[in-house]
mmCIF file of N, CA, C and O and ligand atoms in Angstrom:
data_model
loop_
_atom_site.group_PDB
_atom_site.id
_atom_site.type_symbol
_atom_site.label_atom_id
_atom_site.label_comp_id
_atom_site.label_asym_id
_atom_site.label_seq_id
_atom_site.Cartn_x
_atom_site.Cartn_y
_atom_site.Cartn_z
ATOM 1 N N UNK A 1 0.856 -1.195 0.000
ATOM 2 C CA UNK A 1 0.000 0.000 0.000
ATOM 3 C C UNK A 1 0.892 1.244 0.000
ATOM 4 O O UNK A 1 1.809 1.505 0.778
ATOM 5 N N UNK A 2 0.417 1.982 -1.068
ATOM 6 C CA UNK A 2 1.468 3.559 -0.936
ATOM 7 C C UNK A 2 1.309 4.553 0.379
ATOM 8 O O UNK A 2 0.144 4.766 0.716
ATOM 9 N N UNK A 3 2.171 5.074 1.024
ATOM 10 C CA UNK A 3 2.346 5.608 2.559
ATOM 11 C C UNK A 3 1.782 7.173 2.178
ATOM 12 O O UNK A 3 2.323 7.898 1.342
ATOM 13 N N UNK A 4 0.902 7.435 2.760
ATOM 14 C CA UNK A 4 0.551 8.637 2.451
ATOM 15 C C UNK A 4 1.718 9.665 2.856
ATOM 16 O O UNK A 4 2.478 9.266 3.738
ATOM 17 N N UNK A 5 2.084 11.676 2.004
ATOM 18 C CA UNK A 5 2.924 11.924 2.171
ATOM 19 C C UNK A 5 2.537 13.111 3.265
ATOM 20 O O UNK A 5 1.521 13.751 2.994
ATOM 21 N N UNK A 6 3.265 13.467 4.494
ATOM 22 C CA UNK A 6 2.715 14.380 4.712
ATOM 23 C C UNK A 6 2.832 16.199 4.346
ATOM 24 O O UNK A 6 3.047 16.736 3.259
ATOM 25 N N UNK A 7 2.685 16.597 5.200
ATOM 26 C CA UNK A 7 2.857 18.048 4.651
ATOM 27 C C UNK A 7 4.117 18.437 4.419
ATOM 28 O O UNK A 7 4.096 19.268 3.511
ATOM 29 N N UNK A 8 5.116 18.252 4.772
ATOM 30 C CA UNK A 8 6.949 18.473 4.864
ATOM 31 C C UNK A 8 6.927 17.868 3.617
ATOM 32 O O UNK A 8 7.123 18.596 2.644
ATOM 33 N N UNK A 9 6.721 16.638 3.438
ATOM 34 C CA UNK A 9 7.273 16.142 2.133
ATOM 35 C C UNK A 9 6.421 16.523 1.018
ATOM 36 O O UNK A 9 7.017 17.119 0.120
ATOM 37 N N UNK A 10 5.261 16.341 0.861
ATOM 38 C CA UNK A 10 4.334 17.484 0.003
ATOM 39 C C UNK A 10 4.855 18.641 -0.493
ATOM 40 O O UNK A 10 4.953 18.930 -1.685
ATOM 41 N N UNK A 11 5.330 19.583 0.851
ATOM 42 C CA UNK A 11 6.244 20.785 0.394
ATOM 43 C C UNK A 11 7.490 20.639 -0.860
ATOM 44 O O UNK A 11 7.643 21.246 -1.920
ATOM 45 N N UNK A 12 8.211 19.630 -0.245
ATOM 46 C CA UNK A 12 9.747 19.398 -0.788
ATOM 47 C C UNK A 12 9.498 18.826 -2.174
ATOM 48 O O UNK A 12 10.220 19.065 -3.141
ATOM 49 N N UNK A 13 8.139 17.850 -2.201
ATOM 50 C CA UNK A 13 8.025 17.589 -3.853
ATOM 51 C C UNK A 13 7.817 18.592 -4.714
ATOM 52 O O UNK A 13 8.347 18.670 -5.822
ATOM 53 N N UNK A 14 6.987 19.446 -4.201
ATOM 54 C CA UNK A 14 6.718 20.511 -5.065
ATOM 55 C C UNK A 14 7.587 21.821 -5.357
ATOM 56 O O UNK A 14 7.405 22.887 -5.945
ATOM 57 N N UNK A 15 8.927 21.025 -4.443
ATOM 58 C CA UNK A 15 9.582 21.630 -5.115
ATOM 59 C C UNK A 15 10.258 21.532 -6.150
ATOM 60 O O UNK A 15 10.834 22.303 -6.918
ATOM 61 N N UNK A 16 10.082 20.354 -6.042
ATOM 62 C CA UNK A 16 10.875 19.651 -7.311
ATOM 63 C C UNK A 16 9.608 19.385 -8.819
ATOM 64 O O UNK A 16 9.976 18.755 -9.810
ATOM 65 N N UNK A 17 8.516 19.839 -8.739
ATOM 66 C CA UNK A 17 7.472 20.364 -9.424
ATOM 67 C C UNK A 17 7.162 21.665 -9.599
ATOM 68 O O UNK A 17 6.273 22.017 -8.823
ATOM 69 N N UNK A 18 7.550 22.520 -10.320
ATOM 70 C CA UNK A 18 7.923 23.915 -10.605
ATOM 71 C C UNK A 18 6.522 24.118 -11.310
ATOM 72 O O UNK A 18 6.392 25.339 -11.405
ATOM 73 N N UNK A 19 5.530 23.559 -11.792
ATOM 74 C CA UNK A 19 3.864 23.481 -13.002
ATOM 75 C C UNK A 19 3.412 23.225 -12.211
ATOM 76 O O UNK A 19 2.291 23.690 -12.416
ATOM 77 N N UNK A 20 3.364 22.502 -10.761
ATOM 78 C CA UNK A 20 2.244 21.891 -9.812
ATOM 79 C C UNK A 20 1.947 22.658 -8.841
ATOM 80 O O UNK A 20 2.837 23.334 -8.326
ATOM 81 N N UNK A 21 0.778 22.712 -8.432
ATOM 82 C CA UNK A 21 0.587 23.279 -7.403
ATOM 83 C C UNK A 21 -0.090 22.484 -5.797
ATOM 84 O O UNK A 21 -0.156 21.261 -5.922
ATOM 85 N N UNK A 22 -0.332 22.747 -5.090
ATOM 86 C CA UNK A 22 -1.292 21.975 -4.044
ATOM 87 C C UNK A 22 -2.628 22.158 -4.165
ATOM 88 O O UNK A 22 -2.872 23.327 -4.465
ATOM 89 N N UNK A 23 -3.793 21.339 -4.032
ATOM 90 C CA UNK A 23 -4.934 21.243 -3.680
ATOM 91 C C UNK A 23 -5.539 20.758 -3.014
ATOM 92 O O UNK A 23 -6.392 19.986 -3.450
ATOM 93 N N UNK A 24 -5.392 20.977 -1.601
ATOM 94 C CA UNK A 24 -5.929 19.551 -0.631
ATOM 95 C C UNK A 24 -5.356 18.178 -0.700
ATOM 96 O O UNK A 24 -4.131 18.093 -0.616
ATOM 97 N N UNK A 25 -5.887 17.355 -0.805
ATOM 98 C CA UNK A 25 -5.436 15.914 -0.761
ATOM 99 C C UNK A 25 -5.031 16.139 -2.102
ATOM 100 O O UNK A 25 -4.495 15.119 -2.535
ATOM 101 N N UNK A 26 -5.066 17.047 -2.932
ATOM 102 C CA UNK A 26 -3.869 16.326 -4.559
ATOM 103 C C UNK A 26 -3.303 17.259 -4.737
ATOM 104 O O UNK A 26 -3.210 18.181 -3.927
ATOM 105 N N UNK A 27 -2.673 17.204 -6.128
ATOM 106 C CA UNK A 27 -1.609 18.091 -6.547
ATOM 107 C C UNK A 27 -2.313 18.448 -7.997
ATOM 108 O O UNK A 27 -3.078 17.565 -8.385
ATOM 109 N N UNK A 28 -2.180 19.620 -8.881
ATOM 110 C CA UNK A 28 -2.901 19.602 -10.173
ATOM 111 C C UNK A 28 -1.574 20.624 -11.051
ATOM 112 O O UNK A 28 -0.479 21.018 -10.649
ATOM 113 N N UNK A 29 -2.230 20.781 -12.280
ATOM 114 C CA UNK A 29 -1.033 21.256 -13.294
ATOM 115 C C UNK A 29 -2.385 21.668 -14.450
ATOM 116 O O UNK A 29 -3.315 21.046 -14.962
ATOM 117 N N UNK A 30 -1.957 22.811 -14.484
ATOM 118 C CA UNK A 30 -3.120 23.154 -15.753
ATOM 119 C C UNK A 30 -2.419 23.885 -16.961
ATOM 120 O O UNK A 30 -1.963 25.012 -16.768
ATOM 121 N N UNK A 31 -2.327 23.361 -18.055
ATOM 122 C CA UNK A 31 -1.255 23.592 -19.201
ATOM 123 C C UNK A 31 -2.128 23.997 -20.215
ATOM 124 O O UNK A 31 -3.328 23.753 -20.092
ATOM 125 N N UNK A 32 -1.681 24.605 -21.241
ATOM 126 C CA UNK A 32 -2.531 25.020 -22.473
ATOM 127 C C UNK A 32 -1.577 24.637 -23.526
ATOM 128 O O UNK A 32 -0.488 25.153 -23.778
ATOM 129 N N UNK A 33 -2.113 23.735 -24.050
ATOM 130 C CA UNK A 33 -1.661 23.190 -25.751
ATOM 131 C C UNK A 33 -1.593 23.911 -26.766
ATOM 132 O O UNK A 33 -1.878 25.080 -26.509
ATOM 133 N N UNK A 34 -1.236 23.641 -28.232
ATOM 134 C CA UNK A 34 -0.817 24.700 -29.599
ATOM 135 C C UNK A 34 -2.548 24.893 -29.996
ATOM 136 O O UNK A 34 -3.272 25.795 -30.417
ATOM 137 N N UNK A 35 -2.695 23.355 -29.547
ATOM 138 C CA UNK A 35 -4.464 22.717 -30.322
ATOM 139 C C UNK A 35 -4.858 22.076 -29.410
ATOM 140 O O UNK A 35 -4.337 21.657 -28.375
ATOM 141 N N UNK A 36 -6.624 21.964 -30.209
ATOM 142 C CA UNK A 36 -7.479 20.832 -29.250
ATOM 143 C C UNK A 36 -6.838 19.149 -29.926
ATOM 144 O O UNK A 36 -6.926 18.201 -29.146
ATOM 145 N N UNK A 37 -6.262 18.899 -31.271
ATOM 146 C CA UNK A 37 -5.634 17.977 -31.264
ATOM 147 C C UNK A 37 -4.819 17.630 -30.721
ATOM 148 O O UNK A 37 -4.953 16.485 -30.289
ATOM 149 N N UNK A 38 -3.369 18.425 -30.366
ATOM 150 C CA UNK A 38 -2.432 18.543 -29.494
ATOM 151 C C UNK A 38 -2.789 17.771 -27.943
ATOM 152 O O UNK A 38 -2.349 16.754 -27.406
ATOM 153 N N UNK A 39 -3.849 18.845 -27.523
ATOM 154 C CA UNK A 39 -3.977 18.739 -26.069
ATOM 155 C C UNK A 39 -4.538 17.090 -25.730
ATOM 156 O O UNK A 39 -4.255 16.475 -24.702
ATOM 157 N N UNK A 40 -5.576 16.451 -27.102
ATOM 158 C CA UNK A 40 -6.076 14.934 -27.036
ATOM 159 C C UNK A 40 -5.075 14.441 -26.870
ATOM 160 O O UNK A 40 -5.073 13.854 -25.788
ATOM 161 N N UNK A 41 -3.624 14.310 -27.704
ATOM 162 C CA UNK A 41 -2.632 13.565 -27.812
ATOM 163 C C UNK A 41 -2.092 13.315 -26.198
ATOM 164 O O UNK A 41 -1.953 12.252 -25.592
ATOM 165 N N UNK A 42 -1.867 14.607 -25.788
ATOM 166 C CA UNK A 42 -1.625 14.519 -24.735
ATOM 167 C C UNK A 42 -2.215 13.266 -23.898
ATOM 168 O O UNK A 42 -1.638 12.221 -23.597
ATOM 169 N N UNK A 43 -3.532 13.678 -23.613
ATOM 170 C CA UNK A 43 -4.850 12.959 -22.761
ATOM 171 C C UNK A 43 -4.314 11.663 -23.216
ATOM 172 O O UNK A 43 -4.116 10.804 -22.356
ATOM 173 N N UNK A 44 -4.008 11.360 -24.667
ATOM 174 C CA UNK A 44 -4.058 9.528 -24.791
ATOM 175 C C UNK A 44 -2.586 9.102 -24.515
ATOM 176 O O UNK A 44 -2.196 7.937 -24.436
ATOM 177 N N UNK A 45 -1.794 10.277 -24.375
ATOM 178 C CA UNK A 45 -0.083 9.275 -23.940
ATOM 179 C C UNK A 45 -0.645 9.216 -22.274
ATOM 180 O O UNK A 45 -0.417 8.108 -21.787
ATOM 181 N N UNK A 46 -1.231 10.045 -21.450
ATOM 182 C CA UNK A 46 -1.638 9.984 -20.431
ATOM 183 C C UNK A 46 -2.045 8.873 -19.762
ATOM 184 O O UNK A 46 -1.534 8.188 -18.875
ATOM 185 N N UNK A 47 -3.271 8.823 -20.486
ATOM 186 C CA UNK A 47 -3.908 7.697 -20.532
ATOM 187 C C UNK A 47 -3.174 6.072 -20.624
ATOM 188 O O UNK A 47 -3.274 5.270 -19.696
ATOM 189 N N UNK A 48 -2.588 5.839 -21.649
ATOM 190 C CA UNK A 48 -1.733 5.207 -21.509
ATOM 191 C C UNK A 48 -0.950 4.447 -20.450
ATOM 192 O O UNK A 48 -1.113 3.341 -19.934
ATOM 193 N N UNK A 49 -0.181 5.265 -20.323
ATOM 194 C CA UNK A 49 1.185 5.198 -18.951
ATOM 195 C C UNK A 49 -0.313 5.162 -17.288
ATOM 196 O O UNK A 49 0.107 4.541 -16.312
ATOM 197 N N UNK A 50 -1.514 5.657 -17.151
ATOM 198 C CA UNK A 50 -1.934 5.812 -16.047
ATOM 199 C C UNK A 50 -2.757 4.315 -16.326
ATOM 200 O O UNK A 50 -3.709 3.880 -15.678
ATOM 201 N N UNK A 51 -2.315 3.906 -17.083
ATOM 202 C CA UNK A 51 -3.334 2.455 -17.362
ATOM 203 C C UNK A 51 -2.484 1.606 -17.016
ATOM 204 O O UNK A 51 -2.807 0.686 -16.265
ATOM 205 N N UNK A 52 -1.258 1.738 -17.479
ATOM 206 C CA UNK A 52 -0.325 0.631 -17.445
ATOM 207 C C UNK A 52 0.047 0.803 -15.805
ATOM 208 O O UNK A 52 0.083 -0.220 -15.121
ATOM 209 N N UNK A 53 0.317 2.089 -15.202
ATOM 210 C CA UNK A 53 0.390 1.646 -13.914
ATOM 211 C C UNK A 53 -0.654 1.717 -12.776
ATOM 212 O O UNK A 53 -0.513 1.894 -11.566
ATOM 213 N N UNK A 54 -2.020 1.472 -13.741
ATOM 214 C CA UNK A 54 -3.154 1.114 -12.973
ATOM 215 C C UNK A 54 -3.139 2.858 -11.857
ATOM 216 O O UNK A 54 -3.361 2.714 -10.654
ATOM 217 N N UNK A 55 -2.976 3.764 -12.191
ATOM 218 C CA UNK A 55 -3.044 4.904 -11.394
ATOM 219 C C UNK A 55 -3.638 5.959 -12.240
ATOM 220 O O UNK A 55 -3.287 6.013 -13.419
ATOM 221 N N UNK A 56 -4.498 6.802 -11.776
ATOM 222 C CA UNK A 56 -5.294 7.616 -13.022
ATOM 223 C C UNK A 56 -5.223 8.717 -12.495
ATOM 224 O O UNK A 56 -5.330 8.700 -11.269
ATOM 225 N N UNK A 57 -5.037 9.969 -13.111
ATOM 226 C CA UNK A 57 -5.484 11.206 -13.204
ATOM 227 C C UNK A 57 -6.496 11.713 -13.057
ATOM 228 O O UNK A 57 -7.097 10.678 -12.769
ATOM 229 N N UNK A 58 -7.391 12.612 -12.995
ATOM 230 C CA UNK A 58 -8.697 13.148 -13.373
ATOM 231 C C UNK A 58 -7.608 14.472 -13.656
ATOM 232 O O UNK A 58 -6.672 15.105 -13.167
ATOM 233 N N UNK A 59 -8.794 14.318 -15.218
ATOM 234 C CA UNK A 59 -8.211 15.301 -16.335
ATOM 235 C C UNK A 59 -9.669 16.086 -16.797
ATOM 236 O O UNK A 59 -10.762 15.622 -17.123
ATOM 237 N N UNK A 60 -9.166 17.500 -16.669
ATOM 238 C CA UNK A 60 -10.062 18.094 -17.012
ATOM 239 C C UNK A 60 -10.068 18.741 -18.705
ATOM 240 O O UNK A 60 -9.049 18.286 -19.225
ATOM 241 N N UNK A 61 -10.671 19.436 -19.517
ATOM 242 C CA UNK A 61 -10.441 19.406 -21.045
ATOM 243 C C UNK A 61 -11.235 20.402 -21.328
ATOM 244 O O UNK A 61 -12.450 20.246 -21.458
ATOM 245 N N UNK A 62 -10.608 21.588 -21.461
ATOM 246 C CA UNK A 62 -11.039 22.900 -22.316
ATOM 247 C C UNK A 62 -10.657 23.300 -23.278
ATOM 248 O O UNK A 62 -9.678 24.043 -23.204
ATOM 249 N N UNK A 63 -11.085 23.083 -24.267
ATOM 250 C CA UNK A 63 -10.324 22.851 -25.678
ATOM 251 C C UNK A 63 -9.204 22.730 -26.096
ATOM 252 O O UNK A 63 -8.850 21.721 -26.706
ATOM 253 N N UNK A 64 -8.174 24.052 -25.774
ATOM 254 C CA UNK A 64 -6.654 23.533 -25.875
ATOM 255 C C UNK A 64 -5.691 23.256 -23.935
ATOM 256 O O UNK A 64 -4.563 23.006 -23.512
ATOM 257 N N UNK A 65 -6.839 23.476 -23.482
ATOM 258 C CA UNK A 65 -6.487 23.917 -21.936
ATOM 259 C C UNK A 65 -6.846 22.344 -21.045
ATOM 260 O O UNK A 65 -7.976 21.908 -20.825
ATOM 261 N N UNK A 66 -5.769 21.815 -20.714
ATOM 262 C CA UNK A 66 -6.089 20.841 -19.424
ATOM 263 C C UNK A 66 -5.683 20.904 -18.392
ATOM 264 O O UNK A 66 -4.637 21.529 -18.217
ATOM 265 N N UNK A 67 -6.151 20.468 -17.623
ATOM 266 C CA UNK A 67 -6.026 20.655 -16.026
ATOM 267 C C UNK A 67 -6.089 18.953 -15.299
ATOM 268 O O UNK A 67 -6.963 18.086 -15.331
ATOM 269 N N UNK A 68 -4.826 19.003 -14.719
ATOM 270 C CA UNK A 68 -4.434 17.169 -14.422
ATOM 271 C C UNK A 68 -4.904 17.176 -12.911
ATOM 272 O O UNK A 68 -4.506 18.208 -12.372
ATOM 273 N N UNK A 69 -5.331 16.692 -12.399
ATOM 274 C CA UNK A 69 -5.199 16.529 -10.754
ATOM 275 C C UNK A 69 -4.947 14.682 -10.426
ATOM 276 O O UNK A 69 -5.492 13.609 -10.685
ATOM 277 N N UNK A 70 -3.849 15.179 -9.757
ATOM 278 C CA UNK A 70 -3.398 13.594 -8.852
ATOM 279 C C UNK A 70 -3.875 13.794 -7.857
ATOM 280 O O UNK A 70 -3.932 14.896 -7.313
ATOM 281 N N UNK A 71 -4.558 12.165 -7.188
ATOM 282 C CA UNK A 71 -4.467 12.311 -5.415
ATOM 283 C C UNK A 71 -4.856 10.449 -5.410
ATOM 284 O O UNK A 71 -5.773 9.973 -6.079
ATOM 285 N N UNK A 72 -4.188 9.854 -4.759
ATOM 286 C CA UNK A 72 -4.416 8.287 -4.916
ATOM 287 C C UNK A 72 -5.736 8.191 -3.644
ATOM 288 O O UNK A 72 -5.568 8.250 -2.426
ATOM 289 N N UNK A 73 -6.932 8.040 -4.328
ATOM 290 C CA UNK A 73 -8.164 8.011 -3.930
ATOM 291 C C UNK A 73 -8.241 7.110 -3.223
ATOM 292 O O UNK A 73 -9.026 7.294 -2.293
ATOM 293 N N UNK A 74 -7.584 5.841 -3.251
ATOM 294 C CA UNK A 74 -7.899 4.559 -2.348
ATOM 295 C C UNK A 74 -6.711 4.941 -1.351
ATOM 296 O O UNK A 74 -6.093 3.933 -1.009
ATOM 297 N N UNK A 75 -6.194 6.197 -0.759
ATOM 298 C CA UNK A 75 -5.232 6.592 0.397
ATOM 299 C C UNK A 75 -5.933 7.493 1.171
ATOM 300 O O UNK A 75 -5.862 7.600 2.396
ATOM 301 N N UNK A 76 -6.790 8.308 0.210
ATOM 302 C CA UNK A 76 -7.346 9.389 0.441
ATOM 303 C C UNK A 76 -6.193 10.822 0.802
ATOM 304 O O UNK A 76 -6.070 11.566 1.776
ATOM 305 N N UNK A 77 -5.679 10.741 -0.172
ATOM 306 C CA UNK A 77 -4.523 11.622 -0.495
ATOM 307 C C UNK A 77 -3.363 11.383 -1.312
ATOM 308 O O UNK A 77 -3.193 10.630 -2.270
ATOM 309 N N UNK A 78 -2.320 12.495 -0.498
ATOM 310 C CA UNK A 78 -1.150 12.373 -1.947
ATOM 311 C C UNK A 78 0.321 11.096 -1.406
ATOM 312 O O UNK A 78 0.987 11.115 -0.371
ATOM 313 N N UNK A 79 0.374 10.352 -2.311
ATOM 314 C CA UNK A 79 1.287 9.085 -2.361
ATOM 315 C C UNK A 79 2.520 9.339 -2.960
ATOM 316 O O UNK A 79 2.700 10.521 -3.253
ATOM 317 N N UNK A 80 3.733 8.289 -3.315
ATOM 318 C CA UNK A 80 4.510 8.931 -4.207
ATOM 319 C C UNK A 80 3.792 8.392 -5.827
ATOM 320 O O UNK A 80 4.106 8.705 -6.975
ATOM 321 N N UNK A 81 2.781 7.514 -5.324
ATOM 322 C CA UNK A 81 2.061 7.398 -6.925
ATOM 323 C C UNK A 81 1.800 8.359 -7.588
ATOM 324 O O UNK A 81 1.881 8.328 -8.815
ATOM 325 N N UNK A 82 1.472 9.299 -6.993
ATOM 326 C CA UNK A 82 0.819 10.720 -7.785
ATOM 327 C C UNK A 82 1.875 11.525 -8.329
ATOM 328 O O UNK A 82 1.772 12.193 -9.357
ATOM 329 N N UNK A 83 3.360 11.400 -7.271
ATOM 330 C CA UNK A 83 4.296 12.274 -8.081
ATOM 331 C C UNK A 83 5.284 11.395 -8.973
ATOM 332 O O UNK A 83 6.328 11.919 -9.361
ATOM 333 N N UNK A 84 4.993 10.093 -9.305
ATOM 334 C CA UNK A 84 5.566 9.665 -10.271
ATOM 335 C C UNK A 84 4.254 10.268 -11.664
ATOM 336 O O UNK A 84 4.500 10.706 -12.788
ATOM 337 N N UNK A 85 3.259 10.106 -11.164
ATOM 338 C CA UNK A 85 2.550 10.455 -12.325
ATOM 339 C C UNK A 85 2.832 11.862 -13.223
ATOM 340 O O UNK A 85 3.050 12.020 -14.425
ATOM 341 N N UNK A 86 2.732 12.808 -12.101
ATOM 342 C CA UNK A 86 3.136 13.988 -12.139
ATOM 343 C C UNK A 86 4.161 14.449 -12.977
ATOM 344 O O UNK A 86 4.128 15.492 -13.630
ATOM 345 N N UNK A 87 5.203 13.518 -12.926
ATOM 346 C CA UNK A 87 6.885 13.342 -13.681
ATOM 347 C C UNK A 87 6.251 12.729 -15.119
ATOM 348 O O UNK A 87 6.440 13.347 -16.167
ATOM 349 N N UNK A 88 5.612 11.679 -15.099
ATOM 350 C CA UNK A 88 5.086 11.165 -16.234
ATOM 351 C C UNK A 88 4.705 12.236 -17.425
ATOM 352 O O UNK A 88 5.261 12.415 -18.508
ATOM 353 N N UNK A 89 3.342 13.011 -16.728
ATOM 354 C CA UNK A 89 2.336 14.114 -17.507
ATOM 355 C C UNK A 89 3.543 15.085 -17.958
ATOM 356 O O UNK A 89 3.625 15.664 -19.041
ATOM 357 N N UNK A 90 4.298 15.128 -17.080
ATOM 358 C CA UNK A 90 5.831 16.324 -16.904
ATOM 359 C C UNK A 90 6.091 16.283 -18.787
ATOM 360 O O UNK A 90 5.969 16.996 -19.783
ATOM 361 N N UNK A 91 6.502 14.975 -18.383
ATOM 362 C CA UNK A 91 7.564 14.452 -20.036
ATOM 363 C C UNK A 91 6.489 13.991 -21.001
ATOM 364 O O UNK A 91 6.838 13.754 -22.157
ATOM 365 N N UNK A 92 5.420 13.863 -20.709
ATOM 366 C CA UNK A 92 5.008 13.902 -21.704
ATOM 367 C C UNK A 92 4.343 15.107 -22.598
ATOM 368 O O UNK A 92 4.196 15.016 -23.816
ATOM 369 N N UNK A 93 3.922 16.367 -21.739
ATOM 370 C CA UNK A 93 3.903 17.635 -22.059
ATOM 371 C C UNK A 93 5.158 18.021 -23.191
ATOM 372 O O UNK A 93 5.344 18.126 -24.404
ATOM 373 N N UNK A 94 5.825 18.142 -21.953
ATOM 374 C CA UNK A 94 7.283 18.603 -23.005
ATOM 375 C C UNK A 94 7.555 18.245 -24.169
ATOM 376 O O UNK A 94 7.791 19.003 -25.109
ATOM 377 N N UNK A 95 7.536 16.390 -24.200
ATOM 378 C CA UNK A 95 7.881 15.734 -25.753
ATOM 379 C C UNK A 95 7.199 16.561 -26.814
ATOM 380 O O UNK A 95 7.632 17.118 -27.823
ATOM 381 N N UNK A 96 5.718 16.448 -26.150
ATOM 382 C CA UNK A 96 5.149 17.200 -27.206
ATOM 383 C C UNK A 96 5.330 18.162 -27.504
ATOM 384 O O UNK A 96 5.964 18.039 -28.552
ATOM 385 N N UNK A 97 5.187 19.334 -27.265
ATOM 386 C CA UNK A 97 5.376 20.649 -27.168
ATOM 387 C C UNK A 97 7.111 20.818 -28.080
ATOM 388 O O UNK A 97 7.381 21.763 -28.821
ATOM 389 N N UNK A 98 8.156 19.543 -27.731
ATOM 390 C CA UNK A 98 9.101 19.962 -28.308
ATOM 391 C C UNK A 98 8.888 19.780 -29.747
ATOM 392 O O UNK A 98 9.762 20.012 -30.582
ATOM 393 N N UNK A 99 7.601 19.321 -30.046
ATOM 394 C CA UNK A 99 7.202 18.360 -31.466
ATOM 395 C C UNK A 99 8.210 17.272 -32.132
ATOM 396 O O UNK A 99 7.862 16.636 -33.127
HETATM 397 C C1 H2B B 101 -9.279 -1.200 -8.678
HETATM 398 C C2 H2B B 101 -8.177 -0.249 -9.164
HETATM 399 O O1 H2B B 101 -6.919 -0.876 -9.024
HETATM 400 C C3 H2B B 101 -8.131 0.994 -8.280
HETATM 401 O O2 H2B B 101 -9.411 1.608 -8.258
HETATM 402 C C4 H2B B 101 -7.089 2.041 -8.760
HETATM 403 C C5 H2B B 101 -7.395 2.612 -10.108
HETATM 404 N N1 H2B B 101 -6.724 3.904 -10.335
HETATM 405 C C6 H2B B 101 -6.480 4.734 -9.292
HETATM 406 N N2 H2B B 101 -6.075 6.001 -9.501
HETATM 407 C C7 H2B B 101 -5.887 6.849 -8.464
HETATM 408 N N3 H2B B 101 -5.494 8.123 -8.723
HETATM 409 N N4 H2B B 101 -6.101 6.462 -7.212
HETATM 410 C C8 H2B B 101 -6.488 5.216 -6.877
HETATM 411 O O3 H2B B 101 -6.679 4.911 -5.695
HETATM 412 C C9 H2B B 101 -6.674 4.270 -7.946
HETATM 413 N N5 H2B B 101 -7.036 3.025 -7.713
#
């Protein structure tokens, strides 16, 4: 079972997350894409990688604008599951964006 993190370490991740911010029990990142194609691509490498490690996002979708929030729901808060995810959405933003 992932150890929930508390507030000290919460702090120190985010520091090492410079796009994230805090929200209660999660962490979120709200990015704006070139396009609404762009920003899908995104959603499906997402998707992807949060499937394969059985850990999901809630992703929000405003045309070129998404908004990620982590929080491992079966902890009822933030894990290091969420900030591997976090690193995940990270690189996969970027790839894209570098086209
Ligand atoms: C049954 C399934 O393994 C669980 O519901 C998984 C699915 N994806 C998940 N994603 C997140 N963010 N938190 C969870 O607790 C979680 N649990």
């Amino acid at each position: 079972m992932p150890e929930l993190l508390n507030d000290d370490a919460i702090t120190d991740v985010l520091g090492t997350l410079p796009d994230w911010e805090r929200d209660g029990d999660a962490i979120t990142r709200t990015v704006e894409l070139d396009s609404f194609p762009q920003a899908i691509q995104v959603v499906n490498r997402v998707a992807e990688i949060a499937e394969n490690n059985n850990h999901h996002p809630d992703i929000d979708i405003r045309w070129r604008t998404l908004t990620f929030r982590c929080s491992t729901h079966s902890e009822g808060g933030l894990t290091d599951l969420d900030v591997s995810l976090a690193e995940e959405i990270d690189g996969i933003v970027d790839a894209l964006r570098a086209g």
